[in-house]
């Protein structure tokens, strides 16, 4: 079982999806999950996901960002907490901090993030409003390896949906979240099964370089 740490700042719905998917499918079933969430770490004690993790029986830790003099000190404390957990894969899930290149380097190839857009489109914030303003036909979410470039690491899998007439950022956010809850656990499973790897900044799927991200399309997502 691959030990996974999930790092959050907010409500933690992706964290919950990652935990629940691993429990739903045993490693011995076809397509089953070979990972286990060993710790949920938040950068603030107000993160709603902490209570969810506790209810799920997952050990939690808080590395309170406000108590550190600078980013380097916070990043060192976060790295120490991750190491103490024994995690071999780290899933950032709604984590609202930019990590230093030093931090990223330590965990390179083992650090994932989920971003609510079809990267490389719409790095940064307000992605749903930006996709609607641009009158895009499609929008979605991307799971990617983290590199020093914000939202710039190699993309493993995308969930894509069609934008509808009259869509609002909130309505789109709900549908994107539903897709996120499918693709993030799926990527964790593929990595745990050894089917997805990152070598020298390139994603490999079943030992072949991935030319385009794996795709999950779901127009029916609620
Ligand atoms: C998700 O939309 C994710 O793409 C972004 O932050 C949000 C986290 O949501 N990085 P939750 O805390 O997992 O519910």
Short mmCIF file of C-alpha atoms and ligand atoms in Angstrom, two decimals:
data_model
loop_
_atom_site.label_atom_id
_atom_site.label_comp_id
_atom_site.label_asym_id
_atom_site.label_seq_id
_atom_site.Cartn_x
_atom_site.Cartn_y
_atom_site.Cartn_z
CA UNK A 1 0.00 0.00 0.00
CA UNK A 2 1.40 3.36 -1.03
CA UNK A 3 1.19 5.76 1.93
CA UNK A 4 -0.34 9.09 0.86
CA UNK A 5 -0.47 12.43 2.70
CA UNK A 6 -3.15 14.92 1.64
CA UNK A 7 -2.42 18.59 2.25
CA UNK A 8 -5.36 20.99 2.47
CA UNK A 9 -6.39 24.54 3.38
CA UNK A 10 -10.15 24.34 2.99
CA UNK A 11 -13.18 22.11 3.00
CA UNK A 12 -11.34 19.02 1.82
CA UNK A 13 -13.88 17.48 -0.53
CA UNK A 14 -11.08 16.12 -2.74
CA UNK A 15 -9.33 14.73 0.32
CA UNK A 16 -12.55 12.93 1.26
CA UNK A 17 -12.93 11.54 -2.26
CA UNK A 18 -9.34 10.25 -2.21
CA UNK A 19 -9.88 8.55 1.16
CA UNK A 20 -13.24 7.04 0.25
CA UNK A 21 -12.12 5.73 -3.15
CA UNK A 22 -9.23 3.84 -1.56
CA UNK A 23 -11.61 2.23 0.93
CA UNK A 24 -14.21 1.34 -1.69
CA UNK A 25 -11.85 -0.69 -3.82
CA UNK A 26 -9.47 -3.17 -2.24
CA UNK A 27 -6.00 -3.71 -3.71
CA UNK A 28 -6.89 -7.28 -4.64
CA UNK A 29 -9.85 -6.28 -6.84
CA UNK A 30 -9.35 -5.56 -10.55
CA UNK A 31 -8.61 -1.84 -10.83
CA UNK A 32 -8.46 -1.66 -7.03
CA UNK A 33 -6.58 1.02 -5.13
CA UNK A 34 -3.12 0.32 -3.82
CA UNK A 35 -2.82 3.42 -1.68
CA UNK A 36 -3.81 4.46 1.80
CA UNK A 37 -4.15 7.98 3.21
CA UNK A 38 -1.94 8.05 6.29
CA UNK A 39 -2.25 11.71 7.23
CA UNK A 40 -4.17 14.88 6.41
CA UNK A 41 -2.16 18.04 6.96
CA UNK A 42 -3.61 21.58 6.97
CA UNK A 43 -1.93 24.96 7.07
CA UNK A 44 -4.67 26.41 9.30
CA UNK A 45 -6.82 24.95 12.05
CA UNK A 46 -9.93 26.48 10.46
CA UNK A 47 -9.71 24.08 7.49
CA UNK A 48 -13.08 22.34 7.32
CA UNK A 49 -11.43 19.21 5.97
CA UNK A 50 -9.77 18.50 9.33
CA UNK A 51 -13.07 17.50 10.94
CA UNK A 52 -13.93 15.38 7.89
CA UNK A 53 -10.58 13.58 8.14
CA UNK A 54 -11.06 12.92 11.84
CA UNK A 55 -14.55 11.55 11.15
CA UNK A 56 -12.96 9.25 8.57
CA UNK A 57 -10.43 8.07 11.16
CA UNK A 58 -7.40 9.64 9.44
CA UNK A 59 -4.71 11.20 11.68
CA UNK A 60 -4.46 14.97 11.14
CA UNK A 61 -1.81 17.59 11.71
CA UNK A 62 -1.83 21.37 11.48
CA UNK A 63 1.24 23.35 10.45
CA UNK A 64 -0.12 26.82 11.26
CA UNK A 65 1.22 29.14 8.63
CA UNK A 66 0.72 32.21 10.80
CA UNK A 67 3.18 30.94 13.39
CA UNK A 68 6.16 30.92 11.04
CA UNK A 69 8.31 33.96 10.36
CA UNK A 70 8.70 33.27 6.64
CA UNK A 71 7.90 30.88 3.83
CA UNK A 72 11.15 28.94 4.19
CA UNK A 73 10.44 28.15 7.85
CA UNK A 74 6.88 27.09 7.07
CA UNK A 75 8.02 24.89 4.19
CA UNK A 76 10.60 23.20 6.42
CA UNK A 77 7.96 22.43 9.04
CA UNK A 78 5.57 21.10 6.41
CA UNK A 79 8.30 18.91 4.91
CA UNK A 80 9.12 17.53 8.38
CA UNK A 81 5.45 16.71 8.99
CA UNK A 82 5.18 14.91 5.66
CA UNK A 83 8.33 12.90 6.35
CA UNK A 84 7.10 12.00 9.84
CA UNK A 85 3.90 10.62 8.27
CA UNK A 86 5.88 8.17 6.15
CA UNK A 87 4.00 9.29 3.03
CA UNK A 88 5.55 8.42 -0.31
CA UNK A 89 3.00 10.41 -2.33
CA UNK A 90 1.77 13.88 -1.41
CA UNK A 91 -1.53 15.17 -2.80
CA UNK A 92 -2.12 18.90 -2.51
CA UNK A 93 -5.89 19.31 -2.50
CA UNK A 94 -7.12 22.88 -2.20
CA UNK A 95 -3.87 23.92 -0.55
CA UNK A 96 -3.69 27.71 -0.83
CA UNK A 97 0.04 28.30 -0.44
CA UNK A 98 2.80 28.61 -2.99
CA UNK A 99 5.62 26.24 -2.09
CA UNK A 100 9.29 27.18 -2.43
CA UNK A 101 11.45 25.59 -5.15
CA UNK A 102 13.48 23.95 -2.34
CA UNK A 103 10.35 22.24 -1.00
CA UNK A 104 9.23 21.13 -4.43
CA UNK A 105 12.66 19.73 -5.26
CA UNK A 106 12.69 17.50 -2.17
CA UNK A 107 9.47 15.82 -3.19
CA UNK A 108 9.84 15.99 -6.96
CA UNK A 109 7.98 13.23 -8.76
CA UNK A 110 5.96 12.49 -5.60
CA UNK A 111 4.03 15.75 -5.28
CA UNK A 112 0.63 16.19 -6.97
CA UNK A 113 -1.82 19.05 -7.24
CA UNK A 114 -5.31 19.47 -8.61
CA UNK A 115 -6.18 22.66 -10.42
CA UNK A 116 -9.69 23.67 -11.56
CA UNK A 117 -8.99 24.32 -15.25
CA UNK A 118 -7.85 22.53 -18.36
CA UNK A 119 -4.17 23.43 -17.95
CA UNK A 120 -2.25 25.12 -19.45
CA UNK A 121 -5.32 27.35 -19.64
CA UNK A 122 -6.15 29.51 -16.62
CA UNK A 123 -3.34 29.07 -14.16
CA UNK A 124 -4.00 30.90 -10.89
CA UNK A 125 -7.35 31.98 -9.46
CA UNK A 126 -10.95 32.55 -10.64
CA UNK A 127 -10.68 29.86 -13.28
CA UNK A 128 -14.42 29.23 -13.69
CA UNK A 129 -15.25 32.90 -14.27
CA UNK A 130 -12.36 33.22 -16.70
CA UNK A 131 -13.50 30.20 -18.74
CA UNK A 132 -17.06 31.59 -18.85
CA UNK A 133 -15.87 35.11 -19.79
CA UNK A 134 -13.84 33.63 -22.63
CA UNK A 135 -16.97 31.75 -23.82
CA UNK A 136 -15.00 28.50 -23.87
CA UNK A 137 -16.93 25.45 -25.03
CA UNK A 138 -15.24 23.21 -22.44
CA UNK A 139 -13.73 23.53 -18.99
CA UNK A 140 -12.59 21.15 -16.29
CA UNK A 141 -9.80 20.19 -13.92
CA UNK A 142 -6.25 18.88 -14.14
CA UNK A 143 -4.16 16.66 -11.88
CA UNK A 144 -0.48 17.44 -12.36
CA UNK A 145 2.92 16.87 -10.84
CA UNK A 146 4.11 19.94 -8.99
CA UNK A 147 7.18 21.78 -10.22
CA UNK A 148 8.61 25.13 -9.17
CA UNK A 149 6.38 26.85 -11.76
CA UNK A 150 2.93 27.60 -10.32
CA UNK A 151 0.30 25.32 -11.93
CA UNK A 152 2.95 24.52 -14.53
CA UNK A 153 4.01 20.92 -13.87
CA UNK A 154 3.32 18.03 -16.25
CA UNK A 155 -0.37 17.13 -16.40
CA UNK A 156 -1.36 13.50 -15.79
CA UNK A 157 -5.14 13.52 -16.15
CA UNK A 158 -7.89 15.98 -16.97
CA UNK A 159 -11.60 15.91 -16.34
CA UNK A 160 -13.43 17.80 -19.05
CA UNK A 161 -17.00 19.01 -19.25
CA UNK A 162 -19.04 21.13 -21.62
CA UNK A 163 -20.03 24.62 -20.50
CA UNK A 164 -23.76 25.25 -20.76
CA UNK A 165 -25.72 28.37 -21.73
CA UNK A 166 -26.53 30.34 -18.56
CA UNK A 167 -23.76 28.67 -16.54
CA UNK A 168 -22.50 30.62 -13.51
CA UNK A 169 -19.12 30.20 -11.77
CA UNK A 170 -20.87 28.47 -8.86
CA UNK A 171 -22.74 26.04 -11.08
CA UNK A 172 -19.57 25.24 -13.00
CA UNK A 173 -17.60 24.86 -9.76
CA UNK A 174 -20.04 22.18 -8.57
CA UNK A 175 -19.72 20.21 -11.81
CA UNK A 176 -15.93 20.58 -11.85
CA UNK A 177 -15.73 19.37 -8.25
CA UNK A 178 -17.71 16.25 -9.18
CA UNK A 179 -15.14 15.53 -11.88
CA UNK A 180 -12.24 16.25 -9.53
CA UNK A 181 -13.58 13.64 -7.15
CA UNK A 182 -13.24 11.07 -9.94
CA UNK A 183 -9.88 12.00 -11.43
CA UNK A 184 -7.83 12.67 -8.29
CA UNK A 185 -8.41 9.25 -6.69
CA UNK A 186 -7.94 7.66 -10.12
CA UNK A 187 -4.49 9.25 -10.50
CA UNK A 188 -3.49 8.19 -6.97
CA UNK A 189 -4.50 4.61 -7.85
CA UNK A 190 -2.56 4.62 -11.12
CA UNK A 191 0.57 5.90 -9.37
CA UNK A 192 0.18 3.39 -6.53
CA UNK A 193 -0.17 0.59 -9.09
CA UNK A 194 3.06 1.75 -10.75
CA UNK A 195 1.27 2.61 -14.00
CA UNK A 196 2.01 6.36 -13.86
CA UNK A 197 5.44 7.78 -13.13
CA UNK A 198 7.30 11.02 -13.65
CA UNK A 199 10.88 10.85 -14.92
CA UNK A 200 12.89 13.94 -15.78
CA UNK A 201 9.73 16.02 -15.98
CA UNK A 202 7.97 13.59 -18.34
CA UNK A 203 4.87 11.60 -17.37
CA UNK A 204 4.95 7.93 -18.31
CA UNK A 205 1.79 5.84 -18.54
CA UNK A 206 2.39 2.08 -18.74
CA UNK A 207 6.05 2.90 -19.52
CA UNK A 208 5.19 5.08 -22.54
CA UNK A 209 5.66 8.86 -22.45
CA UNK A 210 2.24 10.48 -22.21
CA UNK A 211 1.74 12.71 -25.26
CA UNK A 212 -1.49 14.25 -23.98
CA UNK A 213 -3.07 14.00 -20.53
CA UNK A 214 -5.37 11.08 -19.76
CA UNK A 215 -8.93 12.29 -20.19
CA UNK A 216 -12.16 11.74 -18.28
CA UNK A 217 -15.16 13.31 -19.99
CA UNK A 218 -18.38 13.72 -18.18
CA UNK A 219 -21.11 16.02 -19.34
CA UNK A 220 -23.57 14.51 -16.91
CA UNK A 221 -21.57 15.53 -13.82
CA UNK A 222 -24.04 17.12 -11.40
C1 LIG B 1 -10.61 22.42 -5.94
O1 LIG B 1 -11.44 23.05 -6.86
C2 LIG B 1 -9.22 22.29 -6.48
O2 LIG B 1 -9.18 22.18 -7.87
C3 LIG B 1 -8.58 23.59 -6.05
O3 LIG B 1 -9.14 23.88 -4.80
C4 LIG B 1 -10.41 23.27 -4.69
C5 LIG B 1 -10.36 22.44 -3.43
O4 LIG B 1 -11.63 21.98 -3.06
N1 LIG B 1 -7.16 23.44 -6.03
P1 LIG B 1 -11.78 21.00 -1.82
O5 LIG B 1 -11.15 21.68 -0.60
O6 LIG B 1 -11.08 19.72 -2.15
O7 LIG B 1 -13.25 20.83 -1.66
#
